[in-house]
C-alpha positions as a Python dict, from the first residue, in 0.01 Angstrom:
ca = {
    (1, 'M'): (0, 0, 0),
    (2, 'S'): (10, -259, -275),
    (3, 'T'): (306, -228, -498),
    (4, 'G'): (144, -454, -777),
    (5, 'K'): (-79, -312, -1071),
    (6, 'R'): (-472, -248, -994),
    (7, 'I'): (-608, -584, -1114),
    (8, 'D'): (-973, -433, -1092),
    (9, 'Y'): (-996, -240, -1402),
    (10, 'I'): (-1256, -260, -1639),
    (11, 'S'): (-1224, -474, -1986),
    (12, 'W'): (-1231, -253, -2336),
    (13, 'D'): (-1539, -382, -2418),
    (14, 'E'): (-1654, -216, -2080),
    (15, 'Y'): (-1518, 111, -2138),
    (16, 'F'): (-1581, 131, -2507),
    (17, 'M'): (-1964, 23, -2428),
    (18, 'G'): (-1945, 225, -2153),
    (19, 'V'): (-1876, 551, -2394),
    (20, 'A'): (-2192, 428, -2578),
    (21, 'F'): (-2387, 450, -2320),
    (22, 'F'): (-2242, 776, -2129),
    (23, 'S'): (-2323, 902, -2542),
    (24, 'A'): (-2680, 800, -2569),
    (25, 'E'): (-2721, 1063, -2241),
    (26, 'R'): (-2695, 1326, -2459),
    (27, 'S'): (-3015, 1202, -2677),
    (28, 'K'): (-3328, 1467, -2673),
    (29, 'D'): (-3549, 1167, -2745),
    (30, 'P'): (-3801, 1090, -2481),
    (31, 'S'): (-3861, 709, -2576),
    (32, 'T'): (-3510, 558, -2683),
    (33, 'Q'): (-3164, 685, -2620),
    (34, 'V'): (-2892, 529, -2849),
    (35, 'G'): (-2521, 587, -2806),
    (36, 'A'): (-2219, 459, -3019),
    (37, 'C'): (-1876, 438, -3036),
    (38, 'I'): (-1585, 371, -3309),
    (39, 'V'): (-1298, 231, -3198),
    (40, 'S'): (-979, 169, -3436),
    (41, 'T'): (-775, -176, -3413),
    (42, 'D'): (-532, -18, -3190),
    (43, 'K'): (-782, 62, -2938),
    (44, 'V'): (-829, 442, -3008),
    (45, 'I'): (-1179, 583, -2952),
    (46, 'L'): (-1229, 761, -3331),
    (47, 'S'): (-1536, 900, -3271),
    (48, 'I'): (-1884, 879, -3099),
    (49, 'G'): (-2235, 962, -3191),
    (50, 'Y'): (-2595, 987, -3040),
    (51, 'N'): (-2948, 1004, -3174),
    (52, 'G'): (-3079, 1345, -3251),
    (53, 'L'): (-3137, 1586, -3516),
    (54, 'P'): (-2917, 1727, -3766),
    (55, 'I'): (-2735, 2017, -3662),
    (56, 'G'): (-2929, 2339, -3664),
    (57, 'C'): (-3231, 2170, -3637),
    (58, 'K'): (-3379, 2302, -3291),
    (59, 'D'): (-3495, 2021, -3069),
    (60, 'D'): (-3827, 2240, -2968),
    (61, 'E'): (-3925, 2287, -3328),
    (62, 'F'): (-3923, 1913, -3428),
    (63, 'P'): (-4187, 1637, -3350),
    (64, 'W'): (-4062, 1355, -3093),
    (65, 'D'): (-4341, 1135, -3125),
    (66, 'R'): (-4311, 770, -3209),
    (67, 'D'): (-4641, 652, -3294),
    (68, 'N'): (-4785, 936, -3516),
    (69, 'L'): (-4899, 759, -3815),
    (70, 'D'): (-4823, 1067, -4041),
    (71, 'F'): (-4428, 1039, -4096),
    (72, 'E'): (-4362, 1459, -4091),
    (73, 'Q'): (-4538, 1455, -3714),
    (74, 'S'): (-4294, 1173, -3625),
    (75, 'K'): (-3927, 1178, -3470),
    (76, 'Y'): (-3857, 915, -3765),
    (77, 'A'): (-3880, 1168, -4051),
    (78, 'Y'): (-3600, 1427, -3849),
    (79, 'V'): (-3368, 1216, -3609),
    (80, 'A'): (-3041, 1099, -3697),
    (81, 'H'): (-2923, 774, -3576),
    (82, 'A'): (-2656, 701, -3332),
    (83, 'E'): (-2413, 524, -3612),
    (84, 'L'): (-2490, 813, -3841),
    (85, 'N'): (-2307, 1070, -3630),
    (86, 'A'): (-2063, 908, -3518),
    (87, 'I'): (-1932, 747, -3867),
    (88, 'T'): (-2022, 1160, -3932),
    (89, 'N'): (-1831, 1303, -3686),
    (90, 'C'): (-1511, 1115, -3796),
    (91, 'H'): (-1468, 1359, -4015),
    (92, 'G'): (-1295, 1185, -4309),
    (93, 'K'): (-1105, 961, -4060),
    (94, 'N'): (-1002, 611, -4199),
    (95, 'L'): (-1230, 352, -4046),
    (96, 'K'): (-1171, 52, -4237),
    (97, 'G'): (-1097, -238, -4035),
    (98, 'S'): (-1244, -58, -3719),
    (99, 'S'): (-1562, -161, -3455),
    (100, 'I'): (-1896, 17, -3351),
    (101, 'Y'): (-1994, -35, -2984),
    (102, 'V'): (-2369, 54, -3023),
    (103, 'T'): (-2623, 7, -2748),
    (104, 'L'): (-2921, -87, -3009),
    (105, 'F'): (-2789, -330, -3275),
    (106, 'P'): (-2801, -96, -3622),
    (107, 'C'): (-3086, -50, -3877),
    (108, 'N'): (-3079, -103, -4198),
    (109, 'E'): (-3021, 236, -4310),
    (110, 'C'): (-2746, 223, -4014),
    (111, 'A'): (-2585, -81, -4131),
    (112, 'K'): (-2540, 47, -4527),
    (113, 'L'): (-2325, 329, -4351),
    (114, 'I'): (-2115, 85, -4140),
    (115, 'I'): (-2043, -168, -4464),
    (116, 'Q'): (-1964, 124, -4669),
    (117, 'S'): (-1745, 317, -4404),
    (118, 'G'): (-1532, 30, -4400),
    (119, 'I'): (-1621, -95, -4030),
    (120, 'K'): (-1572, -408, -4007),
    (121, 'E'): (-1702, -546, -3651),
    (122, 'I'): (-2038, -428, -3441),
    (123, 'I'): (-2052, -492, -3067),
    (124, 'Y'): (-2441, -396, -2991),
    (125, 'F'): (-2626, -443, -2634),
    (126, 'S'): (-2929, -512, -2689),
    (127, 'D'): (-3149, -645, -2992),
    (128, 'K'): (-3481, -573, -2904),
    (129, 'Y'): (-3612, -509, -3271),
    (130, 'A'): (-3441, -849, -3353),
    (131, 'N'): (-3811, -934, -3563),
    (132, 'T'): (-3868, -614, -3750),
    (133, 'P'): (-3823, -602, -4132),
    (134, 'A'): (-3518, -347, -4084),
    (135, 'T'): (-3326, -545, -3863),
    (136, 'K'): (-3379, -872, -4052),
    (137, 'A'): (-3275, -654, -4389),
    (138, 'S'): (-2922, -538, -4192),
    (139, 'K'): (-2845, -885, -4088),
    (140, 'R'): (-2861, -1000, -4412),
    (141, 'M'): (-2616, -739, -4564),
    (142, 'L'): (-2401, -731, -4290),
    (143, 'D'): (-2387, -1114, -4344),
    (144, 'A'): (-2321, -1062, -4699),
    (145, 'S'): (-2068, -815, -4698),
    (146, 'G'): (-1855, -998, -4410),
    (147, 'V'): (-1897, -716, -4109),
    (148, 'K'): (-1922, -989, -3794),
    (149, 'Y'): (-2184, -872, -3494),
    (150, 'H'): (-2207, -1014, -3206),
    (151, 'L'): (-2379, -958, -2842),
    (152, 'Y'): (-2210, -714, -2544),
    (153, 'R'): (-2202, -990, -2280),
    (154, 'P'): (-2217, -728, -1907),
    (155, 'S'): (-1974, -860, -1663),
    (156, 'G'): (-2170, -798, -1389),
    (157, 'R'): (-1974, -463, -1321),
    (158, 'T'): (-2157, -172, -1178),
    (159, 'I'): (-2025, 189, -1226),
    (160, 'S'): (-2241, 518, -1156),
    (161, 'I'): (-2110, 817, -1176),
    (162, 'N'): (-2315, 1088, -963),
    (163, 'L'): (-2252, 1460, -1035),
}
C-alpha cells in the first residue's frame, strides 16, 4: 500500500473538458451534441450547459432537422446553444475573468454572449466549422475584445463510464 499521494489523477483541463463532454450527453440533438462548462479563476465550476430547446419547449414538438431549407422546420430556429445555456444557468454569478470549456468552437452569436458576460478564455475541443462565416466572425470579435481561445490538447487518457 502506497503512503504517497496518487500521481495518475486527471488535470484540471481534462476534468473541465470531461464535464463539458458529459453535459453534451444530455442533448437530444441527433446530429450534434455540444457541452459547455464555465470555470472561475480559482477552478470552481460556475455553470454547465448543453444544446437543447428552451425551457417549456417539448423535445417532441419541435423539429430536429438540420438540412431543411425552411428555417422554421429546422432545429436552427429553436435550439439554444450550450454556451448560451451555461451562461444563463449562472443565475447572476459574476463570470468576469472566467474560462469556458466547450466541445465545439462557439458561433458568432455565442461569441457575443461570451464577450458580454466577461468570460476571458475559451478552451475548445473541435473547430470543425472553422471556415464558416459564423466562426470567422466569432474569431474576429473574440480577437478584437481580447478573449483568448485555444484548442484543448488531449493527453491520450481514456475515461469510460459504464452505468
